[in-house]
Tab-separated table of C-alpha atoms and ligand atoms in Angstrom:
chain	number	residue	atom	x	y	z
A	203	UNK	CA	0.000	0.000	0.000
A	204	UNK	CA	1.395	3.744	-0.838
A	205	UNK	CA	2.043	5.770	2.018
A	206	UNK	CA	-0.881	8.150	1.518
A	207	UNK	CA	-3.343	5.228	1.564
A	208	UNK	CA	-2.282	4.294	4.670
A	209	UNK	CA	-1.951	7.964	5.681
A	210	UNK	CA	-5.628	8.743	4.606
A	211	UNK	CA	-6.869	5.550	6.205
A	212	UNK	CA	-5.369	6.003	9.551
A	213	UNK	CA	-6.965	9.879	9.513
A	214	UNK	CA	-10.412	7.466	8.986
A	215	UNK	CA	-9.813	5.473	11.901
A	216	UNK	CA	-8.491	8.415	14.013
A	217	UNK	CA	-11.466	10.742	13.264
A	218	UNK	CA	-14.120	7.453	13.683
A	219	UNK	CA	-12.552	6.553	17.405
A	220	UNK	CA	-12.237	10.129	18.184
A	221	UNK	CA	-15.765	10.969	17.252
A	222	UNK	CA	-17.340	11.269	20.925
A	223	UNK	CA	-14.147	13.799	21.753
A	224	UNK	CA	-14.540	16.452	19.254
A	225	UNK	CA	-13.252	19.210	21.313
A	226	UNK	CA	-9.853	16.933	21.986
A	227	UNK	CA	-7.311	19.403	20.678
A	228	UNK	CA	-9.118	22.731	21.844
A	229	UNK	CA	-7.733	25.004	24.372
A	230	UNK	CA	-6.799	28.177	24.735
A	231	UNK	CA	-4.205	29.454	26.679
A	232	UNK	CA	-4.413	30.680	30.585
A	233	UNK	CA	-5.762	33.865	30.885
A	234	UNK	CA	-6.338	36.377	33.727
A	235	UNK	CA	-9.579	36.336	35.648
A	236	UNK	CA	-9.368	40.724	36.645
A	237	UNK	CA	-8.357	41.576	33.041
A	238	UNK	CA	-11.035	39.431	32.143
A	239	UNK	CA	-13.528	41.514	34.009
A	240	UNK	CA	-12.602	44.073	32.510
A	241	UNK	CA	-13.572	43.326	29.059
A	242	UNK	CA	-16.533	41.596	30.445
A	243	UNK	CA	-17.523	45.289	31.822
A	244	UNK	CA	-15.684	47.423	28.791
A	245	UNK	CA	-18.076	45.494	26.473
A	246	UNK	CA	-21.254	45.918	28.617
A	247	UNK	CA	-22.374	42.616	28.651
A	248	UNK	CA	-24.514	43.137	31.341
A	249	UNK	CA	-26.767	45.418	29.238
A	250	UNK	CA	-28.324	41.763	28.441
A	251	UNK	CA	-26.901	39.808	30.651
A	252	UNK	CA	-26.946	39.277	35.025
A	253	UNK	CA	-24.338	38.099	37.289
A	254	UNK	CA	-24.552	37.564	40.629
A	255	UNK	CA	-22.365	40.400	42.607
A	256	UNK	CA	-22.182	42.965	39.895
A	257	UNK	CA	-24.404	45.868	39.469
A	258	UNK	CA	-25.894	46.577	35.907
A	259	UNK	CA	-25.520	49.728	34.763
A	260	UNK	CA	-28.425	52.370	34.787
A	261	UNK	CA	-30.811	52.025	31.262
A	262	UNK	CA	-34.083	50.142	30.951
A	263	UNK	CA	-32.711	46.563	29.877
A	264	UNK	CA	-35.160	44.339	27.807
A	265	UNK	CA	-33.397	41.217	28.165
A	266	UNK	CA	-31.708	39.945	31.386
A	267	UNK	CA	-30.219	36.353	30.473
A	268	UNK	CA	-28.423	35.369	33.828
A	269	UNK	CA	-24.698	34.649	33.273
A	270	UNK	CA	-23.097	31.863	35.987
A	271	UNK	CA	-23.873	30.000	38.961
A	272	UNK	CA	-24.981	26.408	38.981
A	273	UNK	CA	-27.729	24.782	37.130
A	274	UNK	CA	-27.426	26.686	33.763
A	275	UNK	CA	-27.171	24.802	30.216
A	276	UNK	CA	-23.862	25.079	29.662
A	277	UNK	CA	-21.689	22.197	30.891
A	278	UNK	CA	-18.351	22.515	29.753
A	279	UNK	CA	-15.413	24.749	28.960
A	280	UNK	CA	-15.854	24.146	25.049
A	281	UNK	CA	-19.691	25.326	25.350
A	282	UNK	CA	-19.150	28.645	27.258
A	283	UNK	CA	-15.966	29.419	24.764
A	284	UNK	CA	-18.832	28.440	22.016
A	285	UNK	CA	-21.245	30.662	23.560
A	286	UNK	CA	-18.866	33.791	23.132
A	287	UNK	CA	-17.643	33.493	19.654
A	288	UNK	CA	-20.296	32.088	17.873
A	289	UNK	CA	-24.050	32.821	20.166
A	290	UNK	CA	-26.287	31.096	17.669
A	291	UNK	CA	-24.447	27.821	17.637
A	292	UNK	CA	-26.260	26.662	21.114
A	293	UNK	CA	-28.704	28.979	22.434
A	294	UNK	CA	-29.369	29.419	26.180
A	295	UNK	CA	-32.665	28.091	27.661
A	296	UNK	CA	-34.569	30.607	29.115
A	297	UNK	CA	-38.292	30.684	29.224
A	298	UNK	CA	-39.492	33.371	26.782
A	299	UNK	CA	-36.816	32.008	23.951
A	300	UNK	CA	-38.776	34.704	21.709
A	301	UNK	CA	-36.837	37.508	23.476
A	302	UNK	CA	-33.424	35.947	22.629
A	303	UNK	CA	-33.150	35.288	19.324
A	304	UNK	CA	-34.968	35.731	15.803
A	305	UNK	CA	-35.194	33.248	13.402
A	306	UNK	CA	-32.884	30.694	15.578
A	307	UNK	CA	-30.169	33.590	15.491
A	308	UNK	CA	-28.763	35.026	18.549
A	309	UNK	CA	-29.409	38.575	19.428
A	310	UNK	CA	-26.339	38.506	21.197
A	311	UNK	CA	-23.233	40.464	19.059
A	312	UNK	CA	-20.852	38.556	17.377
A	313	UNK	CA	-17.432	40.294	19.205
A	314	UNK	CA	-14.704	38.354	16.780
A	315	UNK	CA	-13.963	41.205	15.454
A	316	UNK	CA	-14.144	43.845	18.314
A	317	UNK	CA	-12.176	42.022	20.733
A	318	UNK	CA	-8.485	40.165	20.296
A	319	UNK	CA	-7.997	36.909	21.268
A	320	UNK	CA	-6.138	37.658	24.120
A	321	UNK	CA	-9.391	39.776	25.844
A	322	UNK	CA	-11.156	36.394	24.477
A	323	UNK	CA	-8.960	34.558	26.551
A	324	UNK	CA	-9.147	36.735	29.988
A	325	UNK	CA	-13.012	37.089	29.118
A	326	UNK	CA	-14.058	33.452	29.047
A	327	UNK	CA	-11.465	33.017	31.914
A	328	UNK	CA	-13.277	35.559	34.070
A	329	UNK	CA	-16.562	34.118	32.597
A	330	UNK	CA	-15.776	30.371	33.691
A	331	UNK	CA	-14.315	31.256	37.784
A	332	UNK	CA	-18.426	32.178	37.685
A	333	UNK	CA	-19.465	28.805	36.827
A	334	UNK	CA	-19.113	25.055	37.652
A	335	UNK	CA	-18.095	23.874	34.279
A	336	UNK	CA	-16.497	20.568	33.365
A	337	UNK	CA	-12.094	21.979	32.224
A	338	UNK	CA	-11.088	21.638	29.577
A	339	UNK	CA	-8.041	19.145	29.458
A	340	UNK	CA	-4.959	19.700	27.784
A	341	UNK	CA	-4.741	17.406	24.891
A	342	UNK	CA	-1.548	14.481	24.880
A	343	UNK	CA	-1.076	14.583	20.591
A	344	UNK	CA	0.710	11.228	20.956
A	345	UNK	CA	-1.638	8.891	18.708
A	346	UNK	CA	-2.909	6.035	20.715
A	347	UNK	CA	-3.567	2.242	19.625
B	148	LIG	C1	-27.621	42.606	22.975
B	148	LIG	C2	-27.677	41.688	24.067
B	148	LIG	C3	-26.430	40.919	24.488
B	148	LIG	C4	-25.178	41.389	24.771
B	148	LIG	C5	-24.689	42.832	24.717
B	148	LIG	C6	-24.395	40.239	25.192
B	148	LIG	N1	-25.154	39.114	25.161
B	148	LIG	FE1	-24.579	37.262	25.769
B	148	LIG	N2	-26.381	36.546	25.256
B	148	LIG	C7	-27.453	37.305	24.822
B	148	LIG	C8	-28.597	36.449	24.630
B	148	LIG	C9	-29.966	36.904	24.144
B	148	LIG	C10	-28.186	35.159	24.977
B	148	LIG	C11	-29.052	33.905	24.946
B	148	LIG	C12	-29.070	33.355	23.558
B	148	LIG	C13	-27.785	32.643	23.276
B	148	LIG	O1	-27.550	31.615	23.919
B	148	LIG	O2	-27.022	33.167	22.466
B	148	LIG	C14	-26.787	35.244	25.360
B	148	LIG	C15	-26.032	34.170	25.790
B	148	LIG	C16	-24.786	34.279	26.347
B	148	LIG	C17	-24.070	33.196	26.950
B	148	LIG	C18	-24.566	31.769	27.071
B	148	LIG	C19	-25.472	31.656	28.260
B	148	LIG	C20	-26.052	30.265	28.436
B	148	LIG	O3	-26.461	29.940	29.560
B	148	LIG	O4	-26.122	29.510	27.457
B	148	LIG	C21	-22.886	33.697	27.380
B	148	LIG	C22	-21.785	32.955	28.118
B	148	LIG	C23	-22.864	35.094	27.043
B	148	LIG	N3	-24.041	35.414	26.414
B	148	LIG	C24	-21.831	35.959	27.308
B	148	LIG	C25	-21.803	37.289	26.928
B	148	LIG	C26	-20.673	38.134	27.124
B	148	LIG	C27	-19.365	37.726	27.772
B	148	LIG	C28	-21.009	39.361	26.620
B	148	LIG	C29	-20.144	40.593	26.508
B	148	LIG	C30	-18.907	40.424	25.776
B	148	LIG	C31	-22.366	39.257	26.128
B	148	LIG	N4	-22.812	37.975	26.318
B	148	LIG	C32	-23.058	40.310	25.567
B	148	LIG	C33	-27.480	38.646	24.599
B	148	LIG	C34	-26.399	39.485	24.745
């Protein structure tokens, strides 16, 4: 057999046992929980959104999806990164899911291109010390058989 037979096969049998692990691989570096705040207040999330222990700023705010604590939909480190760069993919459950999105879109901005990757990082940092999520876990790229 040529090498990229073999190659192309073993990608098969790699992506087929890996299947259930799809977010093997993913992880973004440390990042700092007060920077993190920071952006999480520079980019007034809280105009939507409630935490527990901060204060939302004056205005007459239509939506108020709560942000942390225990018992919420997302489960793991992958969804809440998920929930920040791309809303629509999995949207919260709340109980009016009319106010939230239209047409199965998010109302929530799409910040890829107003924030760098490094405010991403202290963000969902900041955003995660808030809730009891399942880590991420740093991937070993040996290939196991
Ligand atoms: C214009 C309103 C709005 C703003 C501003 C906003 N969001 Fe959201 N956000 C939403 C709505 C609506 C949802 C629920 C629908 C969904 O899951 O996307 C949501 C969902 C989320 C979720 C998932 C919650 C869950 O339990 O599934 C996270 C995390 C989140 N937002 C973080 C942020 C952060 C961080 C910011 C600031 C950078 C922000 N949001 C700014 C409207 C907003």
């Amino acid at each position: 057999m040529k090498r990229q037979q073999l190659f192309i096969i073993s990608l098969v049998a790699l992506g087929l046992s890996g299947c259930d692990q799809s977010s093997k691989g993913f992880s973004l570096p440390p990042g700092d929980i007060a920077q993190g705040e920071l952006v999480f207040k520079d980019m007034q999330c809280l105009s939507c959104h409630t935490m527990e222990g901060y204060e939302r700023p004056e205005g007459d705010w239509e939506l108020s999806v709560a942000l942390g604590g225990k018992g919420t939909s997302l489960k793991t480190y992958g969804e809440l990164v998920t929930s920040v760069i791309n809303p629509s993919h999995r949207l919260a459950k709340v109980d009016d899911m009319s106010a939230i999105q239209v047409d199965g879109k998010s109302v929530m901005p799409v910040y890829n291109n107003l924030m760098s990757v490094s405010e991403l990082v202290d963000l969902v940092t900041f955003l995660e010390s808030k809730y009891e999520l399942v880590a991420y876990e740093p991937t070993n790229y040996s290939i196991h058989h």
